[in-house]
Amino acid sequence: MTTAREIMTGGTECVRDYESVLVAAEKMAAHGVGALPICGRDDRLKGMLTDRDIVVKVLGAGHDPAATKAGDLAQGEAVTIGADDDAREILRTMADHRVRRLPVIDGHTLVGIVAQADVARALPDPQVGELLQAVSTG
């Protein structure tokens, strides 16, 4: 069975919880991504920050992205997947939590991200269709 480690995108860039949302947006633009993990000084995952979070929670609320810290937008514990978890667990976790991206953790270390596109490339069409329906509805 395919594991998260096999289909993830590795070399994931973090935005530090003490860095500004403006720095996060610059990192997103530089890497061509719409989300970044938020990591603390201890390198542990604190949450995920999306381009939508920046637009709605910072710009839309009239906050200054240069003064708002990425860590201020981390909400609760991040939904993650283990590096050796199989495709069924990836699909279940994405569907249950209605997320399109899962940080991949090996122990306490962030090793990559599994996105819907990674799943679409790696798994048979019926499974991908079920995932898209589960994440997009409700």
PDB file of C-alpha atoms in Angstrom:
ATOM      1  CA  MET A   1       0.000   0.000   0.000  1.00  0.00           C
ATOM      2  CA  THR A   2       1.245   3.486  -0.870  1.00  0.00           C
ATOM      3  CA  THR A   3       2.483   5.542   2.105  1.00  0.00           C
ATOM      4  CA  ALA A   4       2.493   9.258   2.782  1.00  0.00           C
ATOM      5  CA  ARG A   5       6.286   9.271   2.487  1.00  0.00           C
ATOM      6  CA  GLU A   6       6.015   7.907  -1.064  1.00  0.00           C
ATOM      7  CA  ILE A   7       3.570  10.510  -2.375  1.00  0.00           C
ATOM      8  CA  MET A   8       4.372  13.610  -0.311  1.00  0.00           C
ATOM      9  CA  THR A   9       6.185  16.680  -1.508  1.00  0.00           C
ATOM     10  CA  GLY A  10       9.327  16.884   0.610  1.00  0.00           C
ATOM     11  CA  GLY A  11      11.586  19.774   1.489  1.00  0.00           C
ATOM     12  CA  THR A  12       8.690  21.727   2.909  1.00  0.00           C
ATOM     13  CA  GLU A  13       9.386  25.334   3.871  1.00  0.00           C
ATOM     14  CA  CYS A  14       7.953  26.548   7.195  1.00  0.00           C
ATOM     15  CA  VAL A  15       6.974  29.984   8.279  1.00  0.00           C
ATOM     16  CA  ARG A  16       8.084  30.508  11.872  1.00  0.00           C
ATOM     17  CA  ASP A  17       5.396  31.397  14.393  1.00  0.00           C
ATOM     18  CA  TYR A  18       7.252  34.633  15.205  1.00  0.00           C
ATOM     19  CA  GLU A  19       7.542  35.702  11.533  1.00  0.00           C
ATOM     20  CA  SER A  20       5.052  38.125  10.052  1.00  0.00           C
ATOM     21  CA  VAL A  21       2.225  37.169   7.747  1.00  0.00           C
ATOM     22  CA  LEU A  22       3.936  39.368   5.145  1.00  0.00           C
ATOM     23  CA  VAL A  23       7.021  37.111   5.311  1.00  0.00           C
ATOM     24  CA  ALA A  24       4.698  34.106   4.962  1.00  0.00           C
ATOM     25  CA  ALA A  25       3.097  35.622   1.853  1.00  0.00           C
ATOM     26  CA  GLU A  26       6.543  36.296   0.364  1.00  0.00           C
ATOM     27  CA  LYS A  27       7.563  32.665   1.025  1.00  0.00           C
ATOM     28  CA  MET A  28       4.341  31.415  -0.573  1.00  0.00           C
ATOM     29  CA  ALA A  29       4.997  33.544  -3.656  1.00  0.00           C
ATOM     30  CA  ALA A  30       8.647  32.458  -3.885  1.00  0.00           C
ATOM     31  CA  HIS A  31       7.750  28.765  -3.664  1.00  0.00           C
ATOM     32  CA  GLY A  32       4.538  28.933  -5.698  1.00  0.00           C
ATOM     33  CA  VAL A  33       2.386  27.460  -2.915  1.00  0.00           C
ATOM     34  CA  GLY A  34      -0.895  28.440  -1.295  1.00  0.00           C
ATOM     35  CA  ALA A  35      -0.143  27.164   2.210  1.00  0.00           C
ATOM     36  CA  LEU A  36       2.752  26.845   4.617  1.00  0.00           C
ATOM     37  CA  PRO A  37       3.187  24.965   7.862  1.00  0.00           C
ATOM     38  CA  ILE A  38       3.677  27.200  10.892  1.00  0.00           C
ATOM     39  CA  CYS A  39       6.647  25.966  12.944  1.00  0.00           C
ATOM     40  CA  GLY A  40       7.816  27.136  16.345  1.00  0.00           C
ATOM     41  CA  ARG A  41      11.321  27.853  17.576  1.00  0.00           C
ATOM     42  CA  ASP A  42      11.453  24.178  18.601  1.00  0.00           C
ATOM     43  CA  ASP A  43      10.765  23.147  14.958  1.00  0.00           C
ATOM     44  CA  ARG A  44       7.465  21.587  15.999  1.00  0.00           C
ATOM     45  CA  LEU A  45       4.410  22.118  13.862  1.00  0.00           C
ATOM     46  CA  LYS A  46       2.019  24.728  15.281  1.00  0.00           C
ATOM     47  CA  GLY A  47      -0.515  24.870  12.462  1.00  0.00           C
ATOM     48  CA  MET A  48      -1.043  25.652   8.795  1.00  0.00           C
ATOM     49  CA  LEU A  49      -1.342  29.065   7.186  1.00  0.00           C
ATOM     50  CA  THR A  50      -3.138  29.423   3.852  1.00  0.00           C
ATOM     51  CA  ASP A  51      -3.332  32.260   1.380  1.00  0.00           C
ATOM     52  CA  ARG A  52      -7.048  32.386   2.202  1.00  0.00           C
ATOM     53  CA  ASP A  53      -6.222  32.892   5.910  1.00  0.00           C
ATOM     54  CA  ILE A  54      -4.081  35.871   4.953  1.00  0.00           C
ATOM     55  CA  VAL A  55      -6.794  37.427   2.810  1.00  0.00           C
ATOM     56  CA  VAL A  56      -9.748  36.799   5.131  1.00  0.00           C
ATOM     57  CA  LYS A  57      -8.255  36.960   8.636  1.00  0.00           C
ATOM     58  CA  VAL A  58      -5.616  39.614   8.073  1.00  0.00           C
ATOM     59  CA  LEU A  59      -6.336  41.819   5.055  1.00  0.00           C
ATOM     60  CA  GLY A  60     -10.120  41.454   5.183  1.00  0.00           C
ATOM     61  CA  ALA A  61     -10.113  42.253   8.891  1.00  0.00           C
ATOM     62  CA  GLY A  62      -8.008  45.378   8.354  1.00  0.00           C
ATOM     63  CA  HIS A  63      -4.876  44.068  10.081  1.00  0.00           C
ATOM     64  CA  ASP A  64      -1.352  44.905   9.007  1.00  0.00           C
ATOM     65  CA  PRO A  65       0.323  41.803   7.496  1.00  0.00           C
ATOM     66  CA  ALA A  66       3.746  43.140   8.499  1.00  0.00           C
ATOM     67  CA  ALA A  67       2.656  43.400  12.141  1.00  0.00           C
ATOM     68  CA  THR A  68       0.597  40.198  12.379  1.00  0.00           C
ATOM     69  CA  LYS A  69       2.568  37.116  13.403  1.00  0.00           C
ATOM     70  CA  ALA A  70       1.958  33.824  11.602  1.00  0.00           C
ATOM     71  CA  GLY A  71       1.621  32.116  14.978  1.00  0.00           C
ATOM     72  CA  ASP A  72      -1.365  34.341  15.774  1.00  0.00           C
ATOM     73  CA  LEU A  73      -3.261  32.498  13.033  1.00  0.00           C
ATOM     74  CA  ALA A  74      -2.406  28.961  14.208  1.00  0.00           C
ATOM     75  CA  GLN A  75      -5.656  27.467  15.465  1.00  0.00           C
ATOM     76  CA  GLY A  76      -5.482  24.473  17.767  1.00  0.00           C
ATOM     77  CA  GLU A  77      -3.537  21.366  16.903  1.00  0.00           C
ATOM     78  CA  ALA A  78      -2.715  20.859  13.238  1.00  0.00           C
ATOM     79  CA  VAL A  79      -4.158  17.824  11.477  1.00  0.00           C
ATOM     80  CA  THR A  80      -1.195  15.683  10.374  1.00  0.00           C
ATOM     81  CA  ILE A  81      -0.376  12.290   8.923  1.00  0.00           C
ATOM     82  CA  GLY A  82       2.486   9.982   9.814  1.00  0.00           C
ATOM     83  CA  ALA A  83       5.146   9.434   7.155  1.00  0.00           C
ATOM     84  CA  ASP A  84       4.491   5.691   7.147  1.00  0.00           C
ATOM     85  CA  ASP A  85       0.685   5.917   7.217  1.00  0.00           C
ATOM     86  CA  ASP A  86      -0.947   4.315   4.197  1.00  0.00           C
ATOM     87  CA  ALA A  87      -3.180   5.787   1.521  1.00  0.00           C
ATOM     88  CA  ARG A  88      -6.371   4.696   3.296  1.00  0.00           C
ATOM     89  CA  GLU A  89      -5.343   6.722   6.340  1.00  0.00           C
ATOM     90  CA  ILE A  90      -4.464   9.731   4.162  1.00  0.00           C
ATOM     91  CA  LEU A  91      -7.881   9.583   2.484  1.00  0.00           C
ATOM     92  CA  ARG A  92      -9.715   9.089   5.782  1.00  0.00           C
ATOM     93  CA  THR A  93      -7.882  11.952   7.495  1.00  0.00           C
ATOM     94  CA  MET A  94      -8.402  14.382   4.617  1.00  0.00           C
ATOM     95  CA  ALA A  95     -12.080  13.479   4.343  1.00  0.00           C
ATOM     96  CA  ASP A  96     -12.799  13.458   8.100  1.00  0.00           C
ATOM     97  CA  HIS A  97     -11.149  16.846   8.646  1.00  0.00           C
ATOM     98  CA  ARG A  98     -12.115  18.316   5.252  1.00  0.00           C
ATOM     99  CA  VAL A  99      -8.547  19.435   4.519  1.00  0.00           C
ATOM    100  CA  ARG A 100      -6.771  19.618   1.187  1.00  0.00           C
ATOM    101  CA  ARG A 101      -3.237  19.465   2.580  1.00  0.00           C
ATOM    102  CA  LEU A 102      -1.721  17.323   5.312  1.00  0.00           C
ATOM    103  CA  PRO A 103       1.640  17.970   6.920  1.00  0.00           C
ATOM    104  CA  VAL A 104       3.610  14.707   7.043  1.00  0.00           C
ATOM    105  CA  ILE A 105       5.346  14.041  10.351  1.00  0.00           C
ATOM    106  CA  ASP A 106       8.099  11.536  11.149  1.00  0.00           C
ATOM    107  CA  GLY A 107       8.231  11.503  14.939  1.00  0.00           C
ATOM    108  CA  HIS A 108       7.985  15.212  15.698  1.00  0.00           C
ATOM    109  CA  THR A 109       9.782  16.308  12.532  1.00  0.00           C
ATOM    110  CA  LEU A 110       7.942  17.803   9.563  1.00  0.00           C
ATOM    111  CA  VAL A 111       9.160  15.918   6.488  1.00  0.00           C
ATOM    112  CA  GLY A 112       6.680  17.019   3.815  1.00  0.00           C
ATOM    113  CA  ILE A 113       3.141  17.797   2.735  1.00  0.00           C
ATOM    114  CA  VAL A 114       0.575  15.559   1.069  1.00  0.00           C
ATOM    115  CA  ALA A 115      -1.779  17.671  -1.034  1.00  0.00           C
ATOM    116  CA  GLN A 116      -4.857  16.655  -3.017  1.00  0.00           C
ATOM    117  CA  ALA A 117      -2.749  16.829  -6.179  1.00  0.00           C
ATOM    118  CA  ASP A 118      -0.290  14.294  -4.716  1.00  0.00           C
ATOM    119  CA  VAL A 119      -3.173  11.975  -3.914  1.00  0.00           C
ATOM    120  CA  ALA A 120      -4.645  12.426  -7.395  1.00  0.00           C
ATOM    121  CA  ARG A 121      -1.343  11.423  -9.010  1.00  0.00           C
ATOM    122  CA  ALA A 122      -0.785   8.396  -6.766  1.00  0.00           C
ATOM    123  CA  LEU A 123      -4.163   6.745  -6.270  1.00  0.00           C
ATOM    124  CA  PRO A 124      -6.840   5.219  -8.525  1.00  0.00           C
ATOM    125  CA  ASP A 125      -9.536   7.567  -9.841  1.00  0.00           C
ATOM    126  CA  PRO A 126     -12.461   6.211  -7.730  1.00  0.00           C
ATOM    127  CA  GLN A 127     -10.568   6.902  -4.481  1.00  0.00           C
ATOM    128  CA  VAL A 128      -9.629  10.400  -5.627  1.00  0.00           C
ATOM    129  CA  GLY A 129     -13.229  11.145  -6.599  1.00  0.00           C
ATOM    130  CA  GLU A 130     -14.445  10.065  -3.171  1.00  0.00           C
ATOM    131  CA  LEU A 131     -11.853  12.274  -1.491  1.00  0.00           C
ATOM    132  CA  LEU A 132     -12.753  15.317  -3.579  1.00  0.00           C
ATOM    133  CA  GLN A 133     -16.426  14.830  -2.796  1.00  0.00           C
ATOM    134  CA  ALA A 134     -15.770  14.431   0.937  1.00  0.00           C
ATOM    135  CA  VAL A 135     -13.514  17.496   1.177  1.00  0.00           C
ATOM    136  CA  SER A 136     -15.703  19.712  -1.006  1.00  0.00           C
ATOM    137  CA  THR A 137     -19.147  19.005   0.464  1.00  0.00           C
ATOM    138  CA  GLY A 138     -20.781  19.592   3.779  1.00  0.00           C
TER     139      GLY A 138
END
